[in-house]
Short mmCIF file of C-alpha atoms and ligand atoms in Angstrom, two decimals:
data_model
loop_
_atom_site.label_atom_id
_atom_site.label_comp_id
_atom_site.label_asym_id
_atom_site.label_seq_id
_atom_site.Cartn_x
_atom_site.Cartn_y
_atom_site.Cartn_z
CA MET G 1 22.26 26.27 -0.14
CA ARG G 2 19.54 26.32 2.38
CA GLY G 3 18.88 23.09 3.82
CA ALA G 4 21.52 20.68 2.33
CA ASP G 5 24.61 21.09 0.36
CA VAL G 6 24.57 18.93 -2.71
CA ALA G 7 27.76 19.45 -4.50
CA GLY G 8 31.01 18.43 -2.84
CA PRO G 9 34.56 18.76 -4.09
CA GLU G 10 33.88 15.99 -6.65
CA ALA G 11 31.10 18.13 -8.11
CA GLU G 12 33.59 20.94 -8.65
CA SER G 13 35.93 18.62 -10.45
CA GLY G 14 33.23 17.28 -12.69
CA LYS G 15 32.88 14.00 -10.84
CA PHE G 16 29.87 13.02 -9.02
CA HIS G 17 28.83 10.38 -6.69
CA ALA G 18 25.82 9.65 -4.64
CA GLY G 19 27.50 9.67 -1.21
CA ASN G 20 28.37 13.34 -1.10
CA LEU G 21 25.22 15.07 -0.19
CA TYR G 22 26.69 17.35 2.47
CA CYS G 23 30.32 18.50 2.50
CA PRO G 24 30.50 22.01 3.89
CA VAL G 25 34.08 23.19 3.98
CA SER G 26 35.00 22.42 0.44
CA ASP G 27 34.40 25.65 -1.57
CA SER G 28 34.60 29.34 -1.09
CA THR G 29 30.86 29.65 0.05
CA SER G 30 31.39 26.89 2.69
CA PHE G 31 34.57 28.52 3.89
CA ARG G 32 32.90 31.81 4.39
CA ARG G 33 30.29 30.12 6.27
CA PHE G 34 32.74 28.22 8.32
CA LEU G 35 34.49 31.47 9.26
CA ALA G 36 31.20 33.02 10.21
CA ASP G 37 30.25 29.83 12.29
CA VAL G 38 33.58 29.48 14.11
CA ARG G 39 33.40 30.53 17.78
CA PHE G 40 35.37 33.77 17.78
CA PRO G 41 34.50 34.74 21.40
CA TYR G 42 35.80 31.39 22.45
CA LEU G 43 38.97 31.82 20.30
CA ALA G 44 39.49 35.44 21.62
CA GLY G 45 39.05 34.42 25.26
CA THR G 46 41.28 31.34 25.28
CA SER G 47 44.01 33.45 23.26
CA PHE G 48 43.74 36.26 25.86
CA LEU G 49 44.12 33.56 28.62
CA LEU G 50 47.19 32.15 26.85
CA PHE G 51 48.80 35.52 26.39
CA GLY G 52 48.31 36.26 30.05
CA LEU G 53 49.84 32.96 31.12
CA ILE G 54 52.97 33.36 28.95
CA PHE G 55 53.29 36.99 30.01
CA GLY G 56 52.90 36.11 33.77
CA ALA G 57 55.37 33.29 33.43
CA PHE G 58 57.92 35.76 31.87
CA GLN G 59 57.17 38.38 34.42
CA LEU G 60 58.06 35.76 37.16
CA LEU G 61 61.32 34.97 35.48
CA GLU G 62 62.08 38.71 35.10
CA ILE G 63 61.44 39.22 38.91
CA THR G 64 63.65 36.34 39.81
CA ILE G 65 66.54 37.56 37.60
CA ARG G 66 66.24 41.07 38.97
CA SER G 67 66.30 39.89 42.53
CA GLY G 68 69.68 38.05 41.88
CA ASN G 69 71.09 40.64 39.67
CA PRO G 70 69.23 44.18 39.72
CA GLY G 71 71.50 45.57 36.82
CA ALA G 72 70.88 42.64 34.51
CA ASP G 73 70.27 43.20 30.71
CA LEU G 74 66.74 41.85 29.91
CA THR G 75 66.66 42.64 26.09
CA TYR G 76 66.77 38.96 25.14
CA LEU G 77 64.29 38.00 27.76
CA HIS G 78 61.83 40.63 26.40
CA LEU G 79 62.62 39.60 22.93
CA SER G 80 61.83 35.79 23.61
CA ARG G 81 58.77 36.78 25.50
CA GLY G 82 57.43 38.52 22.42
CA MET G 83 58.45 35.66 20.23
CA VAL G 84 57.04 32.87 22.47
CA THR G 85 53.74 34.85 23.00
CA SER G 86 53.09 35.42 19.31
CA GLY G 87 54.22 31.85 18.18
CA GLY G 88 52.07 30.39 21.06
CA LEU G 89 48.94 32.33 19.86
CA VAL G 90 49.43 31.41 16.27
CA ILE G 91 49.87 27.75 17.05
CA TRP G 92 46.80 27.92 19.31
CA ILE G 93 44.64 29.66 16.77
CA ILE G 94 45.65 27.46 13.97
CA TRP G 95 45.14 24.29 16.19
CA THR G 96 41.78 25.62 17.31
CA LEU G 97 40.58 26.32 13.75
CA TYR G 98 41.65 23.01 12.48
CA GLU G 99 40.13 21.05 15.26
CA TYR G 100 36.90 22.98 14.89
CA ARG G 101 36.90 22.36 11.21
CA ASP G 102 37.26 18.51 11.73
CA ARG G 103 34.63 18.59 14.33
CA ILE G 104 32.22 20.36 11.84
CA ARG G 105 33.18 17.88 9.17
CA THR G 106 32.33 14.96 11.37
CA VAL G 107 28.96 16.50 12.21
CA MET G 108 28.28 17.17 8.52
CA ARG G 109 29.09 13.74 7.39
CA GLN G 110 26.82 12.29 10.09
CA HIS G 111 24.04 14.53 8.67
CA ASP G 112 24.89 13.39 5.21
CA ASP G 113 24.55 9.81 6.18
CA GLN G 114 21.27 10.49 7.91
CA TYR G 115 19.93 12.43 4.99
CA GLN G 116 21.00 9.65 2.58
CA ARG G 117 19.38 7.07 4.74
CA LEU G 118 16.18 9.02 5.06
CA LEU G 119 15.89 9.67 1.22
CA GLY G 120 17.03 6.17 0.59
CA ALA G 121 13.99 4.83 2.80
CA ALA G 122 11.55 7.05 0.89
CA VAL G 123 8.96 5.24 -1.29
CA GLU G 124 8.95 8.15 -3.58
CA THR G 125 11.62 8.62 -6.23
CA ILE G 126 14.14 11.36 -5.42
CA LEU G 127 16.69 12.80 -7.55
CA LEU G 128 19.00 15.77 -7.13
CA THR G 129 20.63 17.64 -9.80
CA ASP G 130 23.44 20.22 -9.90
CA ASP G 131 23.05 23.67 -11.49
CA HIS G 132 23.67 22.13 -14.87
CA HIS G 133 20.76 19.76 -14.50
CA ARG G 134 23.04 16.77 -14.09
CA VAL G 135 21.96 14.05 -11.60
CA VAL G 136 24.12 14.14 -8.45
CA TYR G 137 21.98 12.00 -6.22
CA ALA G 138 19.25 9.37 -6.69
CA ASN G 139 17.73 7.18 -4.06
CA THR G 140 16.92 3.50 -4.19
CA ALA G 141 13.40 4.09 -5.29
CA ALA G 142 14.77 5.85 -8.25
CA GLU G 143 16.70 2.71 -9.37
CA ARG G 144 13.61 0.59 -8.83
CA GLU G 145 11.16 2.84 -10.55
CA LEU G 146 13.14 4.16 -13.41
CA GLY G 147 15.11 1.14 -14.19
CA TRP G 148 18.55 2.74 -14.13
CA THR G 149 21.45 1.59 -11.95
CA LEU G 150 22.72 4.18 -9.39
CA THR G 151 26.10 4.59 -11.12
CA ASP G 152 24.61 4.97 -14.41
CA MET G 153 22.29 7.71 -13.30
CA ILE G 154 24.96 9.90 -11.53
CA GLY G 155 26.35 12.58 -13.83
CA LYS G 156 23.68 12.06 -16.57
CA PRO G 157 21.35 14.93 -17.71
CA LEU G 158 18.08 14.75 -15.90
CA THR G 159 16.24 14.88 -19.16
CA GLU G 160 17.87 11.43 -20.05
CA VAL G 161 17.29 9.74 -16.73
CA LEU G 162 13.74 11.17 -16.27
CA PRO G 163 12.08 11.62 -19.71
CA VAL G 164 9.01 13.63 -18.74
CA ALA G 165 6.31 14.22 -21.37
CA GLY G 166 6.28 18.02 -21.57
CA GLY G 167 9.79 18.35 -19.93
CA VAL G 168 10.75 19.71 -16.54
CA ASP G 169 10.91 23.47 -16.13
CA ALA G 170 14.14 23.57 -14.02
CA ALA G 171 13.64 27.35 -13.20
CA ARG G 172 10.56 27.14 -10.84
CA ASN G 173 9.05 25.16 -7.95
CA ARG G 174 6.03 23.25 -9.09
CA ARG G 175 3.90 20.07 -8.78
CA TRP G 176 2.17 18.50 -11.70
CA GLU G 177 1.19 15.17 -13.24
CA ALA G 178 2.78 13.70 -16.42
CA ASP G 179 3.74 10.58 -18.34
CA VAL G 180 7.28 9.32 -17.53
CA THR G 181 9.24 6.75 -19.52
CA THR G 182 11.65 4.48 -17.70
CA HIS G 183 14.91 3.24 -19.00
CA THR G 184 13.12 -0.12 -19.96
CA GLY G 185 10.65 1.80 -21.99
CA ARG G 186 7.67 1.39 -19.50
CA VAL G 187 5.51 4.57 -19.52
CA PHE G 188 3.58 5.48 -16.44
CA ARG G 189 1.59 8.43 -15.00
CA ALA G 190 3.41 10.11 -12.16
CA ASP G 191 2.91 12.88 -9.70
CA LEU G 192 6.12 15.12 -9.85
CA THR G 193 7.37 17.95 -7.65
CA HIS G 194 10.26 20.10 -8.80
CA VAL G 195 12.10 22.10 -6.02
CA VAL G 196 14.70 24.78 -6.71
CA LEU G 197 17.37 24.71 -4.00
CA LEU G 198 18.92 28.22 -3.44
CA ASP G 199 22.38 28.95 -1.80
CA GLU G 200 22.71 31.57 0.88
CA ASP G 201 22.71 34.39 -1.67
CA GLY G 202 19.61 33.23 -3.25
CA ARG G 203 21.18 31.80 -6.27
CA ARG G 204 20.13 28.47 -7.63
CA GLU G 205 22.48 25.89 -6.58
CA ALA G 206 20.73 22.68 -7.25
CA CYS G 207 17.33 21.17 -8.06
CA GLY G 208 15.32 18.27 -6.51
CA VAL G 209 12.69 16.16 -8.22
CA ILE G 210 10.29 13.94 -6.33
CA LEU G 211 8.30 11.48 -8.22
CA ARG G 212 5.42 9.19 -7.17
CA ASP G 213 4.03 6.52 -9.52
CA LEU G 214 0.23 6.89 -9.81
CA THR G 215 -0.52 3.62 -11.41
CA GLU G 216 -1.68 1.89 -8.27
CA THR G 217 -3.57 4.84 -7.00
CA ARG G 218 -5.37 5.07 -10.38
CA LEU G 219 -6.19 1.27 -10.08
CA ARG G 220 -7.55 1.65 -6.70
CA GLN G 221 -9.66 4.67 -7.77
CA ALA G 222 -10.98 2.62 -10.77
CA GLN G 223 -11.83 -0.23 -8.20
CA LEU G 224 -13.64 2.14 -5.97
CA GLU G 225 -15.62 3.61 -8.70
CA ARG G 226 -16.58 0.17 -9.98
CA SER G 227 -17.86 -0.95 -6.56
CA GLU G 228 -19.77 2.29 -6.30
CA ARG G 229 -21.37 1.62 -9.55
CA LEU G 230 -22.13 -1.92 -8.54
CA ALA G 231 -23.81 -0.55 -5.25
CA SER G 232 -25.93 1.81 -7.07
CA LEU G 233 -26.83 -0.92 -9.61
CA GLY G 234 -27.72 -3.13 -6.64
CA HIS G 235 -30.01 -0.39 -5.31
CA MET G 236 -31.79 0.20 -8.69
CA ALA G 237 -32.06 -3.65 -9.23
CA ALA G 238 -33.76 -3.97 -5.84
CA GLY G 239 -36.25 -1.22 -6.75
CA VAL G 240 -37.05 -2.84 -10.01
CA ALA G 241 -37.33 -6.27 -8.41
CA HIS G 242 -39.83 -5.01 -5.89
CA GLU G 243 -41.87 -3.63 -8.71
CA ILE G 244 -41.76 -6.90 -10.72
CA GLY G 245 -42.52 -8.94 -7.61
CA ASN G 246 -46.25 -8.29 -7.46
CA PRO G 247 -47.16 -8.75 -11.15
CA LEU G 248 -45.07 -11.91 -11.07
CA THR G 249 -47.11 -13.27 -8.10
CA ALA G 250 -50.25 -12.66 -10.08
CA ILE G 251 -49.06 -14.35 -13.19
CA SER G 252 -47.80 -17.45 -11.11
CA SER G 253 -51.16 -17.78 -9.53
CA ILE G 254 -53.13 -17.56 -12.76
CA ILE G 255 -50.76 -20.26 -14.23
CA GLN G 256 -51.48 -22.56 -11.22
CA LEU G 257 -55.18 -22.05 -11.73
CA MET G 258 -55.04 -22.66 -15.46
CA GLN G 259 -52.91 -25.93 -14.79
CA LYS G 260 -55.67 -27.22 -12.53
CA ARG G 261 -58.19 -27.12 -15.47
CA PRO G 262 -58.12 -29.90 -18.11
CA GLN G 263 -56.10 -28.87 -21.21
CA ASP G 264 -55.11 -30.29 -24.38
CA GLU G 265 -51.40 -31.80 -24.50
CA PHE G 266 -50.02 -28.71 -26.17
CA THR G 267 -51.45 -26.16 -23.73
CA THR G 268 -50.39 -28.36 -20.64
CA GLU G 269 -46.77 -28.45 -21.96
CA GLN G 270 -46.72 -24.78 -22.72
CA LEU G 271 -48.25 -23.78 -19.40
CA GLN G 272 -45.38 -26.00 -17.76
CA VAL G 273 -42.75 -23.94 -19.70
CA VAL G 274 -44.34 -20.78 -18.75
CA ARG G 275 -44.35 -21.81 -15.09
CA GLU G 276 -40.78 -22.79 -15.09
CA ASN G 277 -39.74 -19.51 -16.56
CA VAL G 278 -41.85 -17.52 -14.25
CA ASN G 279 -40.10 -19.49 -11.33
CA ARG G 280 -36.86 -18.47 -12.86
CA ILE G 281 -37.70 -14.86 -12.97
CA ASN G 282 -38.85 -15.19 -9.39
CA LYS G 283 -35.57 -16.52 -8.24
CA ILE G 284 -33.74 -13.72 -9.93
CA VAL G 285 -36.02 -11.19 -8.35
CA ARG G 286 -35.55 -12.90 -4.89
CA ASP G 287 -31.76 -12.76 -5.36
CA LEU G 288 -31.76 -9.13 -6.32
CA VAL G 289 -33.90 -8.17 -3.27
CA ASP G 290 -31.55 -10.20 -1.02
CA PHE G 291 -28.56 -8.40 -2.56
CA SER G 292 -29.69 -5.10 -1.29
CA ARG G 293 -31.58 -6.06 1.84
CA PRO G 294 -30.41 -4.18 4.95
CA LYS G 295 -27.68 -6.15 6.47
CA ARG G 296 -28.68 -6.69 9.98
CA ALA G 297 -32.23 -7.55 9.81
CA ASP G 298 -33.70 -10.36 12.04
CA LEU G 299 -30.55 -11.19 13.63
CA ALA G 300 -30.85 -14.05 16.11
CA PRO G 301 -28.58 -16.85 17.58
CA THR G 302 -28.23 -19.46 14.87
CA TYR G 303 -27.00 -22.94 15.02
CA LEU G 304 -25.16 -23.88 11.70
CA ASN G 305 -25.55 -27.55 12.32
CA ASP G 306 -29.32 -27.28 12.18
CA LEU G 307 -29.17 -25.24 9.04
CA ALA G 308 -26.84 -27.68 7.43
CA GLU G 309 -29.28 -30.57 8.29
CA GLN G 310 -32.22 -28.67 7.01
CA ALA G 311 -30.45 -27.74 3.79
CA VAL G 312 -29.24 -31.27 3.05
CA GLY G 313 -32.69 -32.68 3.98
CA LEU G 314 -34.39 -30.27 1.56
CA MET G 315 -31.99 -31.08 -1.28
CA ARG G 316 -32.32 -34.79 -0.77
CA HIS G 317 -35.84 -34.59 -2.24
CA ASP G 318 -34.69 -32.59 -5.18
CA SER G 319 -34.73 -34.60 -8.46
CA ARG G 320 -31.31 -33.15 -9.41
CA CYS G 321 -29.77 -34.69 -6.23
CA ARG G 322 -31.06 -38.20 -6.52
CA ASP G 323 -27.74 -39.85 -7.16
CA ILE G 324 -25.68 -37.65 -4.81
CA ARG G 325 -24.04 -38.92 -1.82
CA PHE G 326 -24.36 -36.36 0.92
CA GLU G 327 -21.97 -36.63 3.91
CA ALA G 328 -22.33 -34.41 6.94
CA ASP G 329 -19.43 -34.20 9.38
CA LEU G 330 -20.86 -31.71 12.05
CA ALA G 331 -19.17 -30.74 15.14
CA ALA G 332 -20.77 -31.51 18.49
CA ASP G 333 -21.11 -28.53 20.74
CA LEU G 334 -20.82 -26.19 17.90
CA PRO G 335 -21.24 -22.50 19.19
CA THR G 336 -24.06 -20.49 17.74
CA VAL G 337 -23.53 -17.41 15.46
CA THR G 338 -25.54 -14.11 15.25
CA ALA G 339 -27.39 -14.41 11.83
CA THR G 340 -30.55 -14.25 9.94
CA ALA G 341 -31.19 -17.96 9.69
CA ASP G 342 -33.21 -17.94 6.35
CA ARG G 343 -30.35 -15.93 4.61
CA LEU G 344 -27.79 -18.39 5.83
CA HIS G 345 -30.05 -21.26 4.65
CA GLN G 346 -30.08 -19.54 1.29
CA VAL G 347 -26.29 -19.44 1.17
CA LEU G 348 -26.12 -23.10 1.99
CA VAL G 349 -28.71 -24.05 -0.67
CA ASN G 350 -26.77 -21.96 -3.24
CA LEU G 351 -23.39 -23.77 -2.41
CA ILE G 352 -25.19 -27.20 -2.51
CA LEU G 353 -26.97 -26.40 -5.77
CA ASN G 354 -23.59 -25.22 -7.41
CA ALA G 355 -21.86 -28.57 -5.96
CA VAL G 356 -24.70 -30.52 -7.63
CA ASP G 357 -24.29 -28.61 -10.94
CA ALA G 358 -20.51 -29.22 -10.83
CA THR G 359 -20.83 -32.98 -10.35
CA ALA G 360 -23.65 -33.46 -12.98
CA GLY G 361 -22.87 -36.37 -15.42
CA GLN G 362 -20.31 -37.98 -13.04
CA PRO G 363 -20.71 -41.60 -11.79
CA ASP G 364 -19.70 -41.06 -8.18
CA ARG G 365 -21.19 -37.76 -6.92
CA GLN G 366 -20.37 -36.61 -3.38
CA VAL G 367 -21.25 -33.48 -1.51
CA ARG G 368 -19.59 -33.20 1.97
CA ILE G 369 -20.57 -30.72 4.57
CA ARG G 370 -18.41 -30.06 7.54
CA THR G 371 -18.71 -27.71 10.62
CA TRP G 372 -16.24 -26.76 13.25
CA ALA G 373 -15.17 -23.87 15.47
CA ASP G 374 -12.13 -22.19 16.80
CA ALA G 375 -11.56 -19.61 19.34
CA ASP G 376 -13.32 -16.74 17.42
CA MET G 377 -15.05 -18.22 14.42
CA VAL G 378 -17.60 -21.02 13.51
CA HIS G 379 -16.75 -22.62 10.14
CA LEU G 380 -18.74 -24.59 7.72
CA SER G 381 -17.47 -25.96 4.45
CA VAL G 382 -19.26 -27.46 1.46
CA GLU G 383 -16.96 -29.65 -0.62
CA ASP G 384 -17.80 -31.56 -3.90
CA ASN G 385 -15.85 -33.88 -6.14
CA GLY G 386 -17.03 -32.13 -9.32
CA LYS G 387 -15.13 -30.61 -12.38
CA GLY G 388 -13.56 -27.91 -10.35
CA ILE G 389 -13.27 -24.20 -11.09
CA PRO G 390 -10.85 -23.22 -13.92
CA ILE G 391 -8.03 -21.02 -12.69
CA GLU G 392 -9.05 -18.22 -15.12
CA VAL G 393 -12.64 -18.28 -13.86
CA LEU G 394 -11.77 -18.40 -10.07
CA PRO G 395 -11.15 -14.53 -9.51
CA ARG G 396 -14.69 -13.81 -11.01
CA ILE G 397 -16.98 -16.12 -9.42
CA PHE G 398 -18.13 -13.66 -6.67
CA GLU G 399 -18.94 -11.00 -9.27
CA PRO G 400 -22.68 -10.21 -9.57
CA PHE G 401 -24.06 -11.89 -12.77
CA PHE G 402 -20.97 -13.87 -13.41
CA THR G 403 -21.82 -17.38 -14.55
CA THR G 404 -20.35 -20.12 -16.76
CA LYS G 405 -23.79 -21.89 -16.91
CA ASP G 406 -26.00 -22.04 -20.02
CA VAL G 407 -28.41 -19.30 -20.58
CA GLY G 408 -31.43 -20.03 -18.51
CA LYS G 409 -29.48 -22.17 -15.99
CA GLY G 410 -27.28 -19.64 -14.01
CA THR G 411 -28.02 -16.21 -12.87
CA GLY G 412 -24.58 -15.48 -11.60
CA LEU G 413 -26.09 -14.01 -8.39
CA GLY G 414 -25.70 -17.02 -6.03
CA LEU G 415 -22.10 -16.53 -4.93
CA SER G 416 -22.18 -12.73 -4.96
CA VAL G 417 -25.28 -12.79 -2.78
CA SER G 418 -23.63 -15.30 -0.35
CA HIS G 419 -20.55 -13.17 -0.19
CA HIS G 420 -22.68 -10.20 0.47
CA ILE G 421 -24.53 -12.08 3.33
CA LEU G 422 -21.25 -13.41 4.91
CA THR G 423 -19.50 -10.06 4.91
CA GLY G 424 -22.66 -8.41 6.39
CA LEU G 425 -22.26 -10.79 9.42
CA GLY G 426 -18.69 -9.98 9.80
CA GLY G 427 -17.62 -13.25 8.32
CA ARG G 428 -16.30 -14.45 4.93
CA ILE G 429 -16.43 -16.96 2.26
CA ASP G 430 -13.38 -18.50 0.69
CA VAL G 431 -12.87 -21.11 -2.13
CA GLU G 432 -10.33 -23.59 -2.92
CA SER G 433 -10.64 -25.63 -6.02
CA GLU G 434 -8.77 -28.13 -8.36
CA PRO G 435 -9.91 -30.48 -11.03
CA GLY G 436 -11.97 -33.06 -9.11
CA ARG G 437 -12.43 -31.11 -5.90
CA THR G 438 -14.08 -27.62 -4.93
CA CYS G 439 -14.43 -26.58 -1.36
CA PHE G 440 -16.32 -23.28 -0.29
CA SER G 441 -15.66 -22.41 3.32
CA LEU G 442 -17.71 -19.94 5.33
CA ARG G 443 -16.59 -18.47 8.63
CA ILE G 444 -18.75 -16.52 10.90
CA PRO G 445 -17.91 -14.91 14.33
CA ARG G 446 -19.13 -16.90 17.12
CA GLU G 447 -21.87 -15.39 19.20
CA THR G 448 -20.58 -13.28 22.04
CA ILE G 449 -22.50 -13.62 25.20
CA SER G 450 -22.78 -10.13 26.77
P1 LIG U 1 -24.60 -19.38 -10.91
O1 LIG U 1 -24.65 -20.68 -10.07
O2 LIG U 1 -25.98 -18.89 -11.20
O3 LIG U 1 -23.75 -19.45 -12.16
P2 LIG U 1 -22.97 -18.47 -8.80
O4 LIG U 1 -22.56 -17.07 -8.37
O5 LIG U 1 -23.57 -19.32 -7.74
O6 LIG U 1 -23.95 -18.28 -10.01
O7 LIG U 1 -21.72 -19.12 -9.37
C1 LIG U 1 -20.84 -18.39 -10.31
C2 LIG U 1 -19.94 -19.49 -11.01
O8 LIG U 1 -19.14 -19.99 -10.13
C3 LIG U 1 -20.73 -20.59 -11.70
O9 LIG U 1 -21.23 -20.25 -12.95
C4 LIG U 1 -19.64 -21.68 -11.74
O10 LIG U 1 -18.91 -21.37 -13.06
C5 LIG U 1 -18.72 -21.37 -10.60
N1 LIG U 1 -18.95 -22.38 -9.41
C6 LIG U 1 -19.55 -22.10 -8.30
N2 LIG U 1 -19.59 -23.13 -7.45
C7 LIG U 1 -18.83 -24.19 -8.17
C8 LIG U 1 -18.46 -25.41 -7.83
N3 LIG U 1 -18.82 -25.99 -6.79
N4 LIG U 1 -17.69 -26.21 -8.76
C9 LIG U 1 -17.46 -25.56 -9.99
N5 LIG U 1 -17.76 -24.33 -10.25
C10 LIG U 1 -18.49 -23.47 -9.44
#
């Protein structure tokens, strides 16, 4: 086989195990290769040397004998010379071949180990089959992905271990996508590659299957598509919001004018309702415009303590906050951040209003604002002792238009706009919540003095 021998002696005897990827001197093909690989020039050279040494030694012996007895019969000497030479050469050749065979085996075993470790570390599922499509090797990812134990997989038909919708065409190399069923019955979409491994004579000796689970990739694709859809929705909404803005301002001013004139009770009430609703539409329009405003407009050094004080000061006069105890724990010497102050102000007001809504109807309502800084970031948190955010709602609160408030009360844009503003500044917004406590924390990179 080109690349790696899969089947060892165990494969021939019908037994298979995963630890025998590479065992080269075990069958006739391997033996032929061994003969071809063996260093014949080395063997011929060393044999010739040995031959010369033995012959030389006997020649010296012969000279010594002849000098003492010129007429001596040397027949036995020549006979033993021939025997010693041929015996010596045979022993030398056999020893050399055996020693070489062992060395090759050791090297191959090392390769075998390395291949196994490499395949074992692969994230993809890798299976090798013999010529009869029985599994001879499976890596750890295969155990994890297909739900079989290693020992159960070895020796089983590939179709059983890897039931692929549409089957596997074992005759050709190919890459395709198909549904795969695991041992536990889970069905998943997979990217499959089938490789036919040939021996030196071009005959199919084994096959390899590489499988990648596409579930996560598909999920990520879907998320990407969703955020792209949201982004284009944001653009569209911003366009519409701009168009709605002008007529709304006109309606608002007309209502204000009408409210200044004496009216009957019914008209006064209705005008108030119309005004509140127009204000509400105005807020949604402003939120939508903010959502798609270019991120780095009007950036300037901003002091979060000032913003916190302004926001709290503003909210104190709001009728909804009358029985709320505001606490501010603001760090002295807080570094500034680079931001658009009015957008951060909007974030704070959003968070405070949410805290106010969450504590509605409670006897002891508290909202605590804290600021502090570390080496890289300036932090601000808004904490309330309200009802908390239910665990099933928590993952969705930053989604645009997600709200648990009654129709007419929540737009579901406050947190998504805040998140958008914070990420635009290179910062982030996090939330921790439990019944009786919710804490939103903002972090923004400290201003760097260049
Ligand atoms: P809205 O306030 O218009 O509903 P937001 O995006 O500001 O939109 O908030 C989304 C949802 O997050 C709210 O409807 C509410 O369920 C939840 N939420 C936000 N802040 C709090 C809080 N402090 N306590 C409890 N729930 C909150």
